[in-house]
Amino acid sequence: MGWTTKDVPDLTGRTAVVTGANSGLGAETARALARAGATVVLACRDVAKGRTVAGELGDRAQVRALDLADLASVRAFAEGVRAEHERIDVLVNNAGVMAVPLRRTADGFEMQIGTNHFGHFALTALLLDRITDRVVTVSSAMHRIGRIDLDDIDWERRRYERWLAYGQSKLANLLFAYELHRRLTAAGSDVKSLAAHPGFSSTNLQYRSEAWYGKIMELTTPFLGQPPDQGALPSLYAATAPEAESGAFYGPDGPFEMRGHPKRVQSSARSRDPELARRLWELSEQLCGVSFPVS
């Protein structure tokens, strides 16, 4: 029998922040954390949906507005959380967009790299000195198709390809998680940086690509994909299991890592390139206007 939510340890007295907690994997992650006793901050672009989820969880759930596609919103959210919480035990960088048409964030970034990577990069930087245990960044098996173009990361000169842009953003998530691990370790910090991916899960992420195949995915994904509570297990394992290792990547243990229980998995050689990670980190600090309290 593999690891399930029954194996989540007692989290009484601990505080977690989960981005994108108004639906899908984020909502399931928040539910499991709250049921284990944690206070959970549901960081949501759709606050109304977040309140619906929080209503199931009682006083341990707090809903706060966060739009990762707007760095002003990221800063406002971080300031609010810092004012309310002396410590944050766990940050789960879960929210994301997938394969959307070309559009820009409030700060001019391509939407997928801006939301999936830059928004979470800035959020982590602004909260890191309050984090006591671990940062979990959610990537995807699709990171394998990703290529980081540091000279055109926002697709201003290249012909836009929505899936390649998604792959770039998910590769950036892994490069960030691994580089954060290296920097925390070098600084002598006990804080962990881990990554996870959900396999193929039935969530509304698949239905928002606005492509011709969106309706097909909407009809077939509930039958082919695993339910969200199963897809959330790798993130939950990374966020709570005492034995989960910093610098590791967790995903499902089934065929092709599409479904199953959490296990440590491998990522592409490109995701483990420390020089690429360093250069992406420096570019991200520059573009987001943040700096980390680890060198």
Short mmCIF file of C-alpha atoms in Angstrom, two decimals:
data_model
loop_
_atom_site.label_atom_id
_atom_site.label_comp_id
_atom_site.label_asym_id
_atom_site.label_seq_id
_atom_site.Cartn_x
_atom_site.Cartn_y
_atom_site.Cartn_z
CA MET A 1 0.00 0.00 0.00
CA GLY A 2 1.44 3.36 -1.01
CA TRP A 3 1.51 6.66 0.89
CA THR A 4 -1.88 8.37 1.26
CA THR A 5 -3.42 11.26 3.17
CA LYS A 6 -3.77 8.88 6.12
CA ASP A 7 0.01 9.11 6.41
CA VAL A 8 0.08 12.90 6.76
CA PRO A 9 1.51 13.53 10.24
CA ASP A 10 -0.17 15.64 12.89
CA LEU A 11 0.24 19.28 11.83
CA THR A 12 -1.34 20.94 14.85
CA GLY A 13 0.27 24.31 15.51
CA ARG A 14 1.78 24.54 12.03
CA THR A 15 0.94 27.08 9.31
CA ALA A 16 0.93 26.44 5.57
CA VAL A 17 0.39 28.69 2.56
CA VAL A 18 -1.01 27.04 -0.58
CA THR A 19 -1.31 28.97 -3.83
CA GLY A 20 -4.20 28.19 -6.15
CA ALA A 21 -6.13 26.63 -3.30
CA ASN A 22 -9.56 27.56 -4.63
CA SER A 23 -9.84 24.45 -6.84
CA GLY A 24 -8.17 21.28 -8.11
CA LEU A 25 -4.90 20.11 -6.63
CA GLY A 26 -4.50 23.22 -4.50
CA ALA A 27 -7.89 22.77 -2.87
CA GLU A 28 -7.14 19.10 -2.14
CA THR A 29 -3.76 20.03 -0.70
CA ALA A 30 -5.33 22.66 1.55
CA ARG A 31 -8.04 20.24 2.71
CA ALA A 32 -5.54 17.55 3.68
CA LEU A 33 -3.30 20.00 5.53
CA ALA A 34 -6.19 21.53 7.45
CA ARG A 35 -7.63 18.12 8.35
CA ALA A 36 -4.24 17.19 9.80
CA GLY A 37 -4.46 20.20 12.10
CA ALA A 38 -2.58 22.94 10.22
CA THR A 39 -3.68 26.51 9.83
CA VAL A 40 -3.86 26.98 6.06
CA VAL A 41 -3.75 30.23 4.13
CA LEU A 42 -5.59 29.69 0.86
CA ALA A 43 -3.90 32.03 -1.61
CA CYS A 44 -6.47 32.49 -4.38
CA ARG A 45 -7.07 34.60 -7.43
CA ASP A 46 -10.74 33.62 -7.19
CA VAL A 47 -11.47 34.56 -3.59
CA ALA A 48 -15.14 33.54 -3.77
CA LYS A 49 -14.22 29.97 -4.72
CA GLY A 50 -11.54 30.00 -2.06
CA ARG A 51 -14.13 30.87 0.56
CA THR A 52 -16.24 27.92 -0.54
CA VAL A 53 -13.30 25.59 0.08
CA ALA A 54 -12.47 27.33 3.36
CA GLY A 55 -16.07 26.92 4.49
CA GLU A 56 -15.51 23.17 4.61
CA LEU A 57 -12.47 23.54 6.84
CA GLY A 58 -13.60 25.86 9.60
CA ASP A 59 -11.42 28.23 11.57
CA ARG A 60 -8.16 26.67 10.42
CA ALA A 61 -8.62 28.04 6.88
CA GLN A 62 -7.94 31.63 5.88
CA VAL A 63 -8.55 33.02 2.37
CA ARG A 64 -6.34 35.77 0.97
CA ALA A 65 -6.29 37.29 -2.51
CA LEU A 66 -3.27 36.49 -4.66
CA ASP A 67 -2.86 37.03 -8.39
CA LEU A 68 0.50 35.57 -9.39
CA ALA A 69 0.22 37.33 -12.74
CA ASP A 70 0.61 40.69 -10.97
CA LEU A 71 3.71 41.34 -8.86
CA ALA A 72 1.90 44.14 -7.00
CA SER A 73 -0.62 41.53 -5.85
CA VAL A 74 2.21 39.19 -4.85
CA ARG A 75 3.79 41.91 -2.74
CA ALA A 76 0.47 42.87 -1.13
CA PHE A 77 -0.26 39.24 -0.30
CA ALA A 78 3.19 38.72 1.21
CA GLU A 79 2.87 41.85 3.32
CA GLY A 80 -0.52 40.69 4.62
CA VAL A 81 0.72 37.22 5.49
CA ARG A 82 3.79 38.62 7.23
CA ALA A 83 1.59 40.92 9.29
CA GLU A 84 -0.60 38.02 10.40
CA HIS A 85 1.90 35.19 10.85
CA GLU A 86 5.22 35.24 12.67
CA ARG A 87 6.15 31.96 11.00
CA ILE A 88 5.13 29.92 8.00
CA ASP A 89 6.09 26.29 8.22
CA VAL A 90 5.30 25.28 4.66
CA LEU A 91 4.83 27.15 1.38
CA VAL A 92 3.29 25.15 -1.48
CA ASN A 93 3.79 26.87 -4.83
CA ASN A 94 0.94 25.08 -6.57
CA ALA A 95 -1.02 27.52 -8.73
CA GLY A 96 -0.54 27.64 -12.47
CA VAL A 97 -1.90 28.08 -15.96
CA MET A 98 -1.41 25.64 -18.81
CA ALA A 99 -1.11 26.03 -22.59
CA VAL A 100 -3.02 29.31 -22.80
CA PRO A 101 -2.90 31.60 -25.86
CA LEU A 102 -0.26 34.30 -25.89
CA ARG A 103 -1.09 37.02 -23.42
CA ARG A 104 0.83 39.11 -20.91
CA THR A 105 0.79 39.52 -17.16
CA ALA A 106 0.33 42.90 -15.48
CA ASP A 107 4.12 43.27 -15.56
CA GLY A 108 4.50 42.35 -19.23
CA PHE A 109 5.69 38.76 -18.82
CA GLU A 110 4.39 35.96 -21.04
CA MET A 111 1.49 34.59 -19.01
CA GLN A 112 2.77 31.09 -18.32
CA ILE A 113 6.34 31.95 -17.28
CA GLY A 114 4.94 34.97 -15.44
CA THR A 115 2.37 33.05 -13.42
CA ASN A 116 4.00 29.67 -13.00
CA HIS A 117 7.57 30.83 -12.36
CA PHE A 118 8.05 34.56 -11.79
CA GLY A 119 5.03 34.92 -9.48
CA HIS A 120 6.13 32.03 -7.30
CA PHE A 121 9.77 33.08 -7.41
CA ALA A 122 8.86 36.53 -6.08
CA LEU A 123 6.46 35.13 -3.48
CA THR A 124 9.07 32.75 -2.12
CA ALA A 125 11.65 35.53 -1.91
CA LEU A 126 9.24 37.75 0.03
CA LEU A 127 8.30 35.02 2.52
CA LEU A 128 11.48 32.99 2.85
CA ASP A 129 12.72 34.54 6.08
CA ARG A 130 9.44 33.46 7.73
CA ILE A 131 9.54 29.88 6.42
CA THR A 132 10.70 27.36 9.01
CA ASP A 133 10.38 23.97 7.32
CA ARG A 134 10.02 23.68 3.56
CA VAL A 135 9.09 25.13 0.19
CA VAL A 136 7.35 22.82 -2.29
CA THR A 137 7.21 23.88 -5.94
CA VAL A 138 4.83 22.02 -8.23
CA SER A 139 6.23 21.22 -11.67
CA SER A 140 5.04 18.79 -14.35
CA ALA A 141 6.25 15.86 -16.40
CA MET A 142 5.94 18.33 -19.28
CA HIS A 143 9.11 20.04 -18.05
CA ARG A 144 10.87 17.57 -20.35
CA ILE A 145 9.76 19.45 -23.47
CA GLY A 146 10.87 22.75 -21.96
CA ARG A 147 13.78 24.90 -23.11
CA ILE A 148 14.82 28.05 -21.26
CA ASP A 149 15.59 30.90 -23.64
CA LEU A 150 17.14 33.47 -21.34
CA ASP A 151 17.37 35.99 -24.18
CA ASP A 152 13.66 35.70 -25.02
CA ILE A 153 12.02 34.20 -21.98
CA ASP A 154 8.82 36.20 -22.61
CA TRP A 155 8.36 35.08 -26.24
CA GLU A 156 8.72 38.53 -27.71
CA ARG A 157 10.83 37.46 -30.71
CA ARG A 158 10.04 33.77 -31.07
CA ARG A 159 6.90 32.39 -32.70
CA TYR A 160 4.72 31.55 -29.74
CA GLU A 161 4.04 27.88 -29.07
CA ARG A 162 1.71 27.47 -26.11
CA TRP A 163 2.88 23.97 -25.11
CA LEU A 164 6.55 24.85 -25.40
CA ALA A 165 5.87 27.94 -23.29
CA TYR A 166 4.21 25.72 -20.70
CA GLY A 167 7.17 23.35 -20.78
CA GLN A 168 9.54 26.28 -20.30
CA SER A 169 7.62 27.44 -17.23
CA LYS A 170 7.57 23.96 -15.68
CA LEU A 171 11.28 23.53 -16.37
CA ALA A 172 11.81 26.90 -14.67
CA ASN A 173 9.92 25.58 -11.62
CA LEU A 174 12.39 22.70 -11.28
CA LEU A 175 15.47 24.82 -11.90
CA PHE A 176 14.24 27.18 -9.18
CA ALA A 177 13.47 24.39 -6.68
CA TYR A 178 16.90 22.80 -7.15
CA GLU A 179 18.77 26.10 -7.02
CA LEU A 180 16.89 27.14 -3.88
CA HIS A 181 17.95 23.84 -2.32
CA ARG A 182 21.59 24.48 -3.23
CA ARG A 183 21.53 28.00 -1.82
CA LEU A 184 19.76 27.04 1.39
CA THR A 185 22.25 24.22 1.93
CA ALA A 186 25.20 26.50 1.28
CA ALA A 187 23.79 29.00 3.79
CA GLY A 188 23.51 26.30 6.46
CA SER A 189 19.72 26.56 6.56
CA ASP A 190 17.49 23.71 7.74
CA VAL A 191 14.72 24.82 5.36
CA LYS A 192 14.03 22.31 2.59
CA SER A 193 13.25 23.01 -1.05
CA LEU A 194 11.44 20.19 -2.83
CA ALA A 195 9.56 19.72 -6.09
CA ALA A 196 6.58 17.57 -7.02
CA HIS A 197 4.37 16.77 -9.98
CA PRO A 198 0.84 15.32 -10.00
CA GLY A 199 0.97 13.04 -13.02
CA PHE A 200 -2.17 13.20 -15.13
CA SER A 201 -4.93 14.52 -12.91
CA SER A 202 -8.48 15.50 -13.66
CA THR A 203 -8.63 19.20 -12.80
CA ASN A 204 -9.95 22.33 -14.49
CA LEU A 205 -6.40 23.23 -15.55
CA GLN A 206 -6.85 21.09 -18.66
CA TYR A 207 -10.02 22.90 -19.71
CA ARG A 208 -8.64 26.43 -19.78
CA SER A 209 -6.25 26.27 -22.72
CA GLU A 210 -8.89 27.89 -24.99
CA ALA A 211 -7.76 25.57 -27.78
CA TRP A 212 -9.94 23.51 -30.15
CA TYR A 213 -9.14 20.36 -28.18
CA GLY A 214 -10.27 21.87 -24.87
CA LYS A 215 -13.75 20.36 -25.12
CA ILE A 216 -12.27 16.94 -25.93
CA MET A 217 -10.04 17.15 -22.86
CA GLU A 218 -12.99 18.25 -20.76
CA LEU A 219 -14.91 15.13 -21.79
CA THR A 220 -12.08 12.60 -21.59
CA THR A 221 -9.90 13.77 -18.70
CA PRO A 222 -12.33 12.68 -15.95
CA PHE A 223 -12.05 9.11 -17.29
CA LEU A 224 -8.33 9.06 -18.10
CA GLY A 225 -6.90 11.21 -15.31
CA GLN A 226 -6.70 10.35 -11.64
CA PRO A 227 -8.92 12.35 -9.27
CA PRO A 228 -7.50 15.56 -7.76
CA ASP A 229 -7.14 14.07 -4.27
CA GLN A 230 -4.84 11.42 -5.74
CA GLY A 231 -2.98 13.93 -7.89
CA ALA A 232 -2.26 16.04 -4.80
CA LEU A 233 -0.44 13.22 -3.01
CA PRO A 234 3.09 13.96 -4.33
CA SER A 235 2.76 17.60 -3.23
CA LEU A 236 1.42 16.54 0.16
CA TYR A 237 4.21 14.01 0.60
CA ALA A 238 6.80 16.67 -0.23
CA ALA A 239 5.07 19.14 2.10
CA THR A 240 4.65 16.90 5.13
CA ALA A 241 6.57 13.62 5.12
CA PRO A 242 9.49 13.79 7.57
CA GLU A 243 11.54 11.57 5.26
CA ALA A 244 11.03 13.76 2.15
CA GLU A 245 14.43 15.06 1.12
CA SER A 246 15.42 18.58 0.18
CA GLY A 247 16.46 18.83 -3.46
CA ALA A 248 14.27 15.85 -4.41
CA PHE A 249 11.46 15.57 -6.97
CA TYR A 250 8.36 13.53 -6.17
CA GLY A 251 5.70 12.15 -8.51
CA PRO A 252 3.34 9.19 -8.96
CA ASP A 253 4.75 5.66 -8.91
CA GLY A 254 2.56 4.27 -11.72
CA PRO A 255 3.49 3.70 -15.38
CA PHE A 256 5.04 6.78 -16.99
CA GLU A 257 4.42 8.62 -13.68
CA MET A 258 0.86 9.31 -14.82
CA ARG A 259 -0.92 8.12 -11.66
CA GLY A 260 -0.30 6.35 -8.40
CA HIS A 261 1.25 6.96 -5.00
CA PRO A 262 4.18 9.31 -4.32
CA LYS A 263 7.76 8.25 -4.95
CA ARG A 264 11.01 10.03 -5.70
CA VAL A 265 11.33 10.50 -9.46
CA GLN A 266 13.97 11.75 -11.87
CA SER A 267 13.87 14.93 -13.92
CA SER A 268 15.58 15.90 -17.16
CA ALA A 269 19.30 16.59 -17.36
CA ARG A 270 18.44 20.15 -18.37
CA SER A 271 16.55 20.71 -15.11
CA ARG A 272 19.66 19.71 -13.16
CA ASP A 273 22.00 22.16 -14.93
CA PRO A 274 23.36 24.36 -12.10
CA GLU A 275 24.74 27.02 -14.47
CA LEU A 276 21.38 27.40 -16.22
CA ALA A 277 19.68 27.53 -12.83
CA ARG A 278 22.04 30.25 -11.62
CA ARG A 279 21.48 32.37 -14.70
CA LEU A 280 17.70 31.95 -14.51
CA TRP A 281 17.81 32.87 -10.81
CA GLU A 282 19.74 36.07 -11.50
CA LEU A 283 17.42 37.01 -14.37
CA SER A 284 14.37 36.31 -12.21
CA GLU A 285 15.67 38.50 -9.38
CA GLN A 286 16.29 41.28 -11.87
CA LEU A 287 12.90 41.06 -13.60
CA CYS A 288 10.90 40.61 -10.40
CA GLY A 289 12.80 43.22 -8.40
CA VAL A 290 13.39 40.87 -5.46
CA SER A 291 16.38 39.36 -3.72
CA PHE A 292 16.63 36.29 -1.54
CA PRO A 293 18.11 36.19 1.97
CA VAL A 294 20.38 33.36 0.72
CA SER A 295 23.30 33.95 -1.62
#
